[in-house]
């Protein structure tokens, strides 16, 4: 079996590459095209067609996206192209070459006012990123009707730069000792990228066996935490002072961040078999520990992209 993972240089894509290690897997990157990854601009139909024509994959996973507010606020056209146009073009490419498609979407398609959200719950995104992810879902469904859209909450895992996850940014704020206010209203469900990647692999396997799973599925960790709650856990685990960290409501007050997007994913474990649940309390320390020093890890350190 052959798989193509678009966005394989990103946080989730790196985990998905590992999870598909039992297949002949080709990963793509855009700006981080080092090593074995193939450089592909997913906003180019020709680039996508060229790769898919060469590899002829059985399954495609689309992990391309731009979710960092600092980037989408500064370059909205580019961010829209990466979130919406790329999703459509990858879906068109997958359908043309007869591959099954798993497309990654986000809990931000919901407004966070009425959790838990089932796959059929009405979306109502509050910000540009959520609107783009929803437009991408529509485009994927139109271009590749048998694709499966996997909605995920905020992810964490081994990172290459501190701003790659909220969690590592929060760890840096706790470790710095500088006064900071962190939102204690909006609840997130931080899910390990490797767990999400395992779900992707199981979904792909089920699709290749012809199982029908519905066009939208949800996966999420069960433990809900605010940013402030994550900061306290980090401080407690690493015996760091936390008196410089204040509880606030900035994200909720801004009005463009959903308060609680808990995803109902009850139907999925039955369809996929047992997926290894990674408990936040156990998994977060190794993810944040290298980033508690002001300089970050000694090796593999990368300047945070703006
Ligand atoms: N991280 C989360 O908390 C989270 C939560 C829910 C859903 N999601 C969704 O999950 C997916 C993966 O997220 P992530 O956190 O892994 O994102 P990420 O770390 O920012 O990675 C994004 C990937 O997209 C690639 N990319 C960007 N522009 C591209 C272009 N023009 N052509 C081709 N590839 C391009 C990047 O390549 P380069 O880095 O090489 O440029 C990278 O591989 C996204 O769809 C995101 O919306 C993420």
CSV table of C-alpha atoms and ligand atoms in Angstrom, one decimal:
chain,number,residue,atom,x,y,z
A,1,UNK,CA,0.0,0.0,0.0
A,2,UNK,CA,1.2,3.5,-0.8
A,3,UNK,CA,0.4,6.7,1.1
A,4,UNK,CA,1.0,10.4,0.5
A,5,UNK,CA,1.0,12.7,3.5
A,6,UNK,CA,0.7,16.4,2.6
A,7,UNK,CA,2.0,18.6,5.3
A,8,UNK,CA,4.4,16.0,6.6
A,9,UNK,CA,6.8,18.6,8.1
A,10,UNK,CA,4.3,20.0,10.5
A,11,UNK,CA,3.4,19.0,14.1
A,12,UNK,CA,0.7,16.5,13.1
A,13,UNK,CA,2.2,15.5,9.8
A,14,UNK,CA,5.4,14.2,11.4
A,15,UNK,CA,3.4,11.9,13.7
A,16,UNK,CA,1.3,10.8,10.8
A,17,UNK,CA,4.4,9.9,8.8
A,18,UNK,CA,5.5,7.6,11.7
A,19,UNK,CA,2.0,6.1,12.0
A,20,UNK,CA,2.0,5.2,8.3
A,21,UNK,CA,5.4,3.6,8.6
A,22,UNK,CA,4.0,0.2,7.6
A,23,UNK,CA,3.1,1.6,4.1
A,24,UNK,CA,5.3,2.9,1.4
A,25,UNK,CA,4.9,6.5,2.5
A,26,UNK,CA,5.8,9.8,0.8
A,27,UNK,CA,5.7,13.0,2.8
A,28,UNK,CA,5.5,16.6,1.5
A,29,UNK,CA,6.8,19.8,2.9
A,30,UNK,CA,6.6,23.4,1.8
A,31,UNK,CA,9.2,25.7,3.6
A,32,UNK,CA,10.7,22.9,5.6
A,33,UNK,CA,11.5,20.5,2.8
A,34,UNK,CA,14.6,18.9,4.4
A,35,UNK,CA,15.6,15.2,4.2
A,36,UNK,CA,13.3,12.7,2.5
A,37,UNK,CA,10.3,15.0,2.2
A,38,UNK,CA,9.2,16.2,-1.2
A,39,UNK,CA,8.8,19.9,-1.7
A,40,UNK,CA,5.2,20.6,-2.9
A,41,UNK,CA,3.2,23.8,-3.0
A,42,UNK,CA,-0.3,22.5,-2.2
A,43,UNK,CA,-1.8,25.7,-3.7
A,44,UNK,CA,-0.6,24.5,-7.1
A,45,UNK,CA,-2.8,21.9,-8.8
A,46,UNK,CA,0.0,20.9,-11.2
A,47,UNK,CA,2.4,20.3,-8.3
A,48,UNK,CA,-0.1,18.0,-6.6
A,49,UNK,CA,-1.0,16.2,-9.8
A,50,UNK,CA,2.7,15.7,-10.6
A,51,UNK,CA,3.3,14.0,-7.2
A,52,UNK,CA,0.2,11.9,-7.1
A,53,UNK,CA,0.7,10.9,-10.7
A,54,UNK,CA,4.2,9.6,-9.9
A,55,UNK,CA,3.4,7.9,-6.6
A,56,UNK,CA,-0.2,6.6,-7.4
A,57,UNK,CA,-1.1,6.3,-3.7
A,58,UNK,CA,-3.9,4.2,-2.3
A,59,UNK,CA,-4.4,6.8,0.4
A,60,UNK,CA,-3.8,10.5,0.9
A,61,UNK,CA,-3.7,12.4,4.2
A,62,UNK,CA,-4.1,16.1,4.1
A,63,UNK,CA,-2.3,17.8,7.0
A,64,UNK,CA,-1.7,21.1,5.2
A,65,UNK,CA,-3.0,24.2,7.1
A,66,UNK,CA,-2.1,27.5,8.7
A,67,UNK,CA,-3.5,27.8,12.1
A,68,UNK,CA,-1.3,30.4,13.8
A,69,UNK,CA,-3.3,33.6,14.4
A,70,UNK,CA,-0.2,35.8,14.0
A,71,UNK,CA,0.3,34.4,10.5
A,72,UNK,CA,-3.3,34.5,9.3
A,73,UNK,CA,-3.9,37.9,10.7
A,74,UNK,CA,-0.9,39.3,8.8
A,75,UNK,CA,-1.4,37.5,5.5
A,76,UNK,CA,-5.1,36.5,5.3
A,77,UNK,CA,-5.1,35.8,1.5
A,78,UNK,CA,-2.1,33.4,1.8
A,79,UNK,CA,-3.6,31.7,4.9
A,80,UNK,CA,-6.9,31.3,3.1
A,81,UNK,CA,-5.2,29.7,0.2
A,82,UNK,CA,-3.3,27.3,2.4
A,83,UNK,CA,-6.4,26.4,4.4
A,84,UNK,CA,-9.1,26.3,1.7
A,85,UNK,CA,-7.6,26.2,-1.8
A,86,UNK,CA,-5.0,23.6,-0.9
A,87,UNK,CA,-7.6,21.4,0.8
A,88,UNK,CA,-9.7,21.5,-2.4
A,89,UNK,CA,-6.8,20.9,-4.7
A,90,UNK,CA,-5.6,17.9,-2.7
A,91,UNK,CA,-9.1,16.5,-2.6
A,92,UNK,CA,-9.4,16.9,-6.4
A,93,UNK,CA,-6.0,15.2,-6.9
A,94,UNK,CA,-7.0,12.3,-4.6
A,95,UNK,CA,-10.2,11.7,-6.4
A,96,UNK,CA,-8.6,11.8,-9.8
A,97,UNK,CA,-6.0,9.2,-8.9
A,98,UNK,CA,-8.5,7.0,-7.1
A,99,UNK,CA,-7.0,7.3,-3.6
A,100,UNK,CA,-8.9,7.4,-0.4
A,101,UNK,CA,-8.6,10.7,1.4
A,102,UNK,CA,-8.4,11.6,5.1
A,103,UNK,CA,-8.6,15.4,5.5
A,104,UNK,CA,-7.8,17.1,8.8
A,105,UNK,CA,-10.1,19.7,10.1
A,106,UNK,CA,-10.6,21.5,13.4
A,107,UNK,CA,-13.0,21.9,16.4
A,108,UNK,CA,-12.9,25.6,15.6
A,109,UNK,CA,-15.7,25.1,13.0
A,110,UNK,CA,-17.9,25.2,16.1
A,111,UNK,CA,-18.8,28.3,18.2
A,112,UNK,CA,-18.2,26.6,21.6
A,113,UNK,CA,-21.6,27.5,23.1
A,114,UNK,CA,-23.2,24.0,23.2
A,115,UNK,CA,-20.8,21.2,23.7
A,116,UNK,CA,-20.5,18.3,23.2
A,117,UNK,CA,-20.4,18.6,19.4
A,118,UNK,CA,-21.3,15.6,17.3
A,119,UNK,CA,-20.2,15.2,13.7
A,120,UNK,CA,-23.6,16.3,12.6
A,121,UNK,CA,-23.8,19.3,14.9
A,122,UNK,CA,-24.3,22.7,13.2
A,123,UNK,CA,-21.0,24.5,12.7
A,124,UNK,CA,-20.8,28.2,13.4
A,125,UNK,CA,-17.1,29.3,13.4
A,126,UNK,CA,-16.2,32.5,15.3
A,127,UNK,CA,-13.0,33.4,13.6
A,128,UNK,CA,-11.3,33.4,10.2
A,129,UNK,CA,-9.4,30.2,10.8
A,130,UNK,CA,-12.6,28.4,11.8
A,131,UNK,CA,-14.4,29.8,8.7
A,132,UNK,CA,-11.6,28.6,6.4
A,133,UNK,CA,-11.6,25.2,8.0
A,134,UNK,CA,-15.4,25.0,7.4
A,135,UNK,CA,-15.0,26.2,3.7
A,136,UNK,CA,-12.3,23.6,3.3
A,137,UNK,CA,-14.6,20.9,4.6
A,138,UNK,CA,-17.3,21.9,2.0
A,139,UNK,CA,-14.7,22.0,-0.8
A,140,UNK,CA,-13.3,18.6,0.2
A,141,UNK,CA,-16.8,17.0,0.2
A,142,UNK,CA,-17.6,18.5,-3.2
A,143,UNK,CA,-14.3,17.5,-4.8
A,144,UNK,CA,-14.0,14.0,-3.2
A,145,UNK,CA,-17.3,12.8,-1.9
A,146,UNK,CA,-15.9,9.6,-0.3
A,147,UNK,CA,-13.3,11.5,1.7
A,148,UNK,CA,-13.3,11.3,5.5
A,149,UNK,CA,-12.9,14.6,7.4
A,150,UNK,CA,-11.3,14.2,10.8
A,151,UNK,CA,-11.9,17.1,13.2
A,152,UNK,CA,-9.4,17.5,16.0
A,153,UNK,CA,-8.9,19.8,19.0
A,154,UNK,CA,-5.7,21.5,19.9
A,155,UNK,CA,-2.7,19.3,19.6
A,156,UNK,CA,0.6,18.9,21.4
A,157,UNK,CA,3.6,16.6,21.1
A,158,UNK,CA,7.4,16.9,20.4
A,159,UNK,CA,7.9,20.3,18.8
A,160,UNK,CA,10.7,21.9,16.8
A,161,UNK,CA,10.2,25.4,18.0
A,162,UNK,CA,8.4,26.7,21.1
A,163,UNK,CA,5.5,28.4,19.3
A,164,UNK,CA,4.6,25.2,17.5
A,165,UNK,CA,2.1,24.4,20.2
A,166,UNK,CA,0.2,26.5,22.8
A,167,UNK,CA,1.4,24.1,25.4
A,168,UNK,CA,5.1,24.8,24.8
A,169,UNK,CA,4.4,28.6,24.6
A,170,UNK,CA,2.7,28.4,28.0
A,171,UNK,CA,5.6,26.4,29.4
A,172,UNK,CA,8.0,29.2,28.2
A,173,UNK,CA,5.8,31.7,30.0
A,174,UNK,CA,5.7,29.8,33.2
A,175,UNK,CA,9.5,29.3,33.1
A,176,UNK,CA,10.3,32.9,32.3
A,177,UNK,CA,9.0,34.3,35.6
A,178,UNK,CA,7.7,37.4,33.8
A,179,UNK,CA,4.1,38.5,34.8
A,180,UNK,CA,1.6,37.0,32.4
A,181,UNK,CA,-2.2,36.6,32.3
A,182,UNK,CA,-3.6,33.4,30.8
A,183,UNK,CA,-7.2,32.7,29.9
A,184,UNK,CA,-9.0,30.6,32.5
A,185,UNK,CA,-12.4,30.5,30.7
A,186,UNK,CA,-11.9,28.8,27.3
A,187,UNK,CA,-11.6,25.0,27.7
A,188,UNK,CA,-9.3,23.1,25.4
A,189,UNK,CA,-8.8,19.3,25.0
A,190,UNK,CA,-5.1,19.0,24.3
A,191,UNK,CA,-4.6,15.8,22.3
A,192,UNK,CA,-1.3,14.2,21.6
A,193,UNK,CA,-0.3,14.4,17.9
A,194,UNK,CA,0.7,10.7,18.0
A,195,UNK,CA,-2.8,9.7,19.2
A,196,UNK,CA,-4.4,11.7,16.4
A,197,UNK,CA,-2.0,10.2,13.9
A,198,UNK,CA,-2.9,6.7,15.1
A,199,UNK,CA,-6.6,7.5,14.5
A,200,UNK,CA,-5.6,8.7,11.0
A,201,UNK,CA,-3.9,5.4,10.3
A,202,UNK,CA,-6.9,3.4,11.6
A,203,UNK,CA,-9.3,5.6,9.5
A,204,UNK,CA,-7.2,5.0,6.4
A,205,UNK,CA,-7.1,1.2,7.1
A,206,UNK,CA,-10.9,1.2,7.5
A,207,UNK,CA,-11.4,3.2,4.3
A,208,UNK,CA,-9.1,0.9,2.4
A,209,UNK,CA,-11.2,-2.1,3.6
A,210,UNK,CA,-14.3,-0.4,2.3
A,211,UNK,CA,-15.8,0.4,5.7
A,212,UNK,CA,-18.3,3.4,5.8
A,213,UNK,CA,-17.5,5.7,8.7
A,214,UNK,CA,-19.5,8.8,7.7
A,215,UNK,CA,-18.1,11.8,6.0
A,216,UNK,CA,-17.1,13.6,9.2
A,217,UNK,CA,-15.6,12.0,12.3
A,218,UNK,CA,-14.3,13.5,15.6
A,219,UNK,CA,-11.4,12.6,17.8
A,220,UNK,CA,-10.4,14.2,21.0
A,221,UNK,CA,-8.7,13.7,24.4
A,222,UNK,CA,-11.2,13.7,27.2
A,223,UNK,CA,-9.5,16.0,29.7
A,224,UNK,CA,-10.5,19.7,29.4
A,225,UNK,CA,-8.0,22.4,30.5
A,226,UNK,CA,-7.8,26.2,30.2
A,227,UNK,CA,-4.5,27.8,29.4
A,228,UNK,CA,-4.2,28.9,33.0
A,229,UNK,CA,-4.9,25.3,34.1
A,230,UNK,CA,-2.1,24.0,31.9
A,231,UNK,CA,0.3,26.6,33.3
A,232,UNK,CA,-0.5,25.5,36.9
A,233,UNK,CA,0.1,21.8,35.9
A,234,UNK,CA,3.4,22.7,34.4
A,235,UNK,CA,4.5,24.7,37.4
A,236,UNK,CA,3.5,21.9,39.8
A,237,UNK,CA,5.1,19.2,37.8
A,238,UNK,CA,8.5,21.1,37.4
A,239,UNK,CA,8.3,22.8,40.9
A,240,UNK,CA,8.3,26.2,39.3
A,241,UNK,CA,6.8,29.3,40.9
A,242,UNK,CA,3.5,30.3,39.4
A,243,UNK,CA,2.7,33.6,41.3
A,244,UNK,CA,3.6,35.6,38.2
A,245,UNK,CA,0.8,33.8,36.2
A,246,UNK,CA,-2.6,35.3,36.6
A,247,UNK,CA,-6.0,33.8,35.6
A,248,UNK,CA,-7.7,36.0,33.0
A,249,UNK,CA,-10.4,35.9,30.4
A,250,UNK,CA,-8.7,37.4,27.4
A,251,UNK,CA,-9.5,34.7,24.9
A,252,UNK,CA,-13.2,34.5,25.9
A,253,UNK,CA,-13.5,38.3,26.1
A,254,UNK,CA,-12.1,38.7,22.6
A,255,UNK,CA,-15.3,37.0,21.3
A,256,UNK,CA,-13.5,35.1,18.5
A,257,UNK,CA,-12.4,32.1,20.5
A,258,UNK,CA,-14.9,29.3,21.3
A,259,UNK,CA,-15.4,28.7,25.0
A,260,UNK,CA,-15.8,25.0,24.9
A,261,UNK,CA,-15.7,22.9,21.7
A,262,UNK,CA,-15.7,19.4,23.3
A,263,UNK,CA,-16.0,16.9,20.5
A,264,UNK,CA,-18.2,13.9,20.9
A,265,UNK,CA,-16.2,11.0,19.4
A,266,UNK,CA,-18.2,8.1,20.9
A,267,UNK,CA,-18.9,6.4,17.6
A,268,UNK,CA,-15.4,6.3,16.4
A,269,UNK,CA,-13.7,3.8,18.8
A,270,UNK,CA,-16.2,1.2,18.0
A,271,UNK,CA,-15.6,1.5,14.3
A,272,UNK,CA,-11.8,1.6,14.6
A,273,UNK,CA,-11.1,-0.7,17.5
A,274,UNK,CA,-9.3,0.4,20.7
A,275,UNK,CA,-7.0,3.4,20.2
A,276,UNK,CA,-4.2,4.0,22.7
A,277,UNK,CA,-5.4,7.0,24.9
A,278,UNK,CA,-2.5,9.2,25.9
A,279,UNK,CA,-3.2,10.9,29.2
A,280,UNK,CA,-2.2,14.6,29.4
A,281,UNK,CA,-0.7,14.3,32.9
A,282,UNK,CA,1.7,11.6,31.7
A,283,UNK,CA,2.5,12.9,28.2
A,284,UNK,CA,2.9,16.7,28.7
A,285,UNK,CA,6.2,16.7,30.8
A,286,UNK,CA,8.4,15.3,28.0
A,287,UNK,CA,6.8,17.6,25.5
A,288,UNK,CA,7.5,20.7,27.5
A,289,UNK,CA,10.7,19.9,29.5
A,290,UNK,CA,13.2,20.9,26.7
A,291,UNK,CA,11.5,24.3,26.4
A,292,UNK,CA,11.7,25.3,30.0
A,293,UNK,CA,15.2,26.7,29.5
A,294,UNK,CA,15.2,30.3,28.0
A,295,UNK,CA,17.3,29.1,25.0
A,296,UNK,CA,15.2,26.0,24.3
A,297,UNK,CA,16.8,22.6,23.6
A,298,UNK,CA,20.5,22.6,22.7
A,299,UNK,CA,20.0,20.6,19.5
A,300,UNK,CA,17.3,20.9,16.9
A,301,UNK,CA,16.6,24.4,18.0
A,302,UNK,CA,14.8,26.5,15.3
A,303,UNK,CA,14.0,30.2,15.3
A,304,UNK,CA,10.3,30.7,15.8
A,305,UNK,CA,8.7,31.6,12.5
A,306,UNK,CA,6.8,34.9,12.7
B,1,LIG,N1,-2.1,21.9,15.7
B,1,LIG,C1,-3.3,22.0,16.2
B,1,LIG,O1,-3.5,22.3,17.4
B,1,LIG,C2,-4.4,21.6,15.3
B,1,LIG,C3,-5.7,21.4,15.9
B,1,LIG,C4,-6.8,21.0,15.1
B,1,LIG,C5,-6.6,20.8,13.7
B,1,LIG,N2,-5.3,21.1,13.2
B,1,LIG,C6,-5.2,20.9,11.7
B,1,LIG,O2,-4.3,19.9,11.5
B,1,LIG,C7,-3.5,20.1,10.3
B,1,LIG,C8,-2.1,20.0,10.7
B,1,LIG,O3,-1.8,21.0,11.7
B,1,LIG,P1,-0.4,21.2,12.3
B,1,LIG,O4,-0.5,21.7,13.6
B,1,LIG,O5,0.5,20.0,12.0
B,1,LIG,O6,0.2,22.4,11.4
B,1,LIG,P2,1.7,22.9,11.2
B,1,LIG,O7,2.6,22.3,12.2
B,1,LIG,O8,1.6,24.4,11.0
B,1,LIG,O9,2.0,22.2,9.7
B,1,LIG,C9,1.4,22.7,8.6
B,1,LIG,C10,1.9,21.9,7.4
B,1,LIG,O10,1.4,22.5,6.2
B,1,LIG,C11,2.4,22.7,5.3
B,1,LIG,N3,2.2,23.8,4.4
B,1,LIG,C12,2.0,25.1,4.7
B,1,LIG,N4,1.8,25.8,3.6
B,1,LIG,C13,1.9,25.0,2.5
B,1,LIG,C14,1.7,25.0,1.1
B,1,LIG,N5,1.5,26.2,0.5
B,1,LIG,N6,1.9,23.9,0.4
B,1,LIG,C15,2.1,22.7,1.0
B,1,LIG,N7,2.2,22.6,2.3
B,1,LIG,C16,2.1,23.7,3.1
B,1,LIG,C17,3.6,23.0,6.2
B,1,LIG,O11,4.8,22.8,5.5
B,1,LIG,P3,6.2,23.7,5.9
B,1,LIG,O12,6.2,23.7,7.4
B,1,LIG,O13,7.2,22.8,5.3
B,1,LIG,O14,6.1,25.0,5.3
B,1,LIG,C18,3.4,22.0,7.3
B,1,LIG,O15,3.9,20.7,6.8
B,1,LIG,C19,-4.0,21.5,9.8
B,1,LIG,O16,-5.0,21.3,8.8
B,1,LIG,C20,-4.6,22.2,11.0
B,1,LIG,O17,-5.6,23.1,10.7
B,1,LIG,C21,-4.3,21.4,13.9
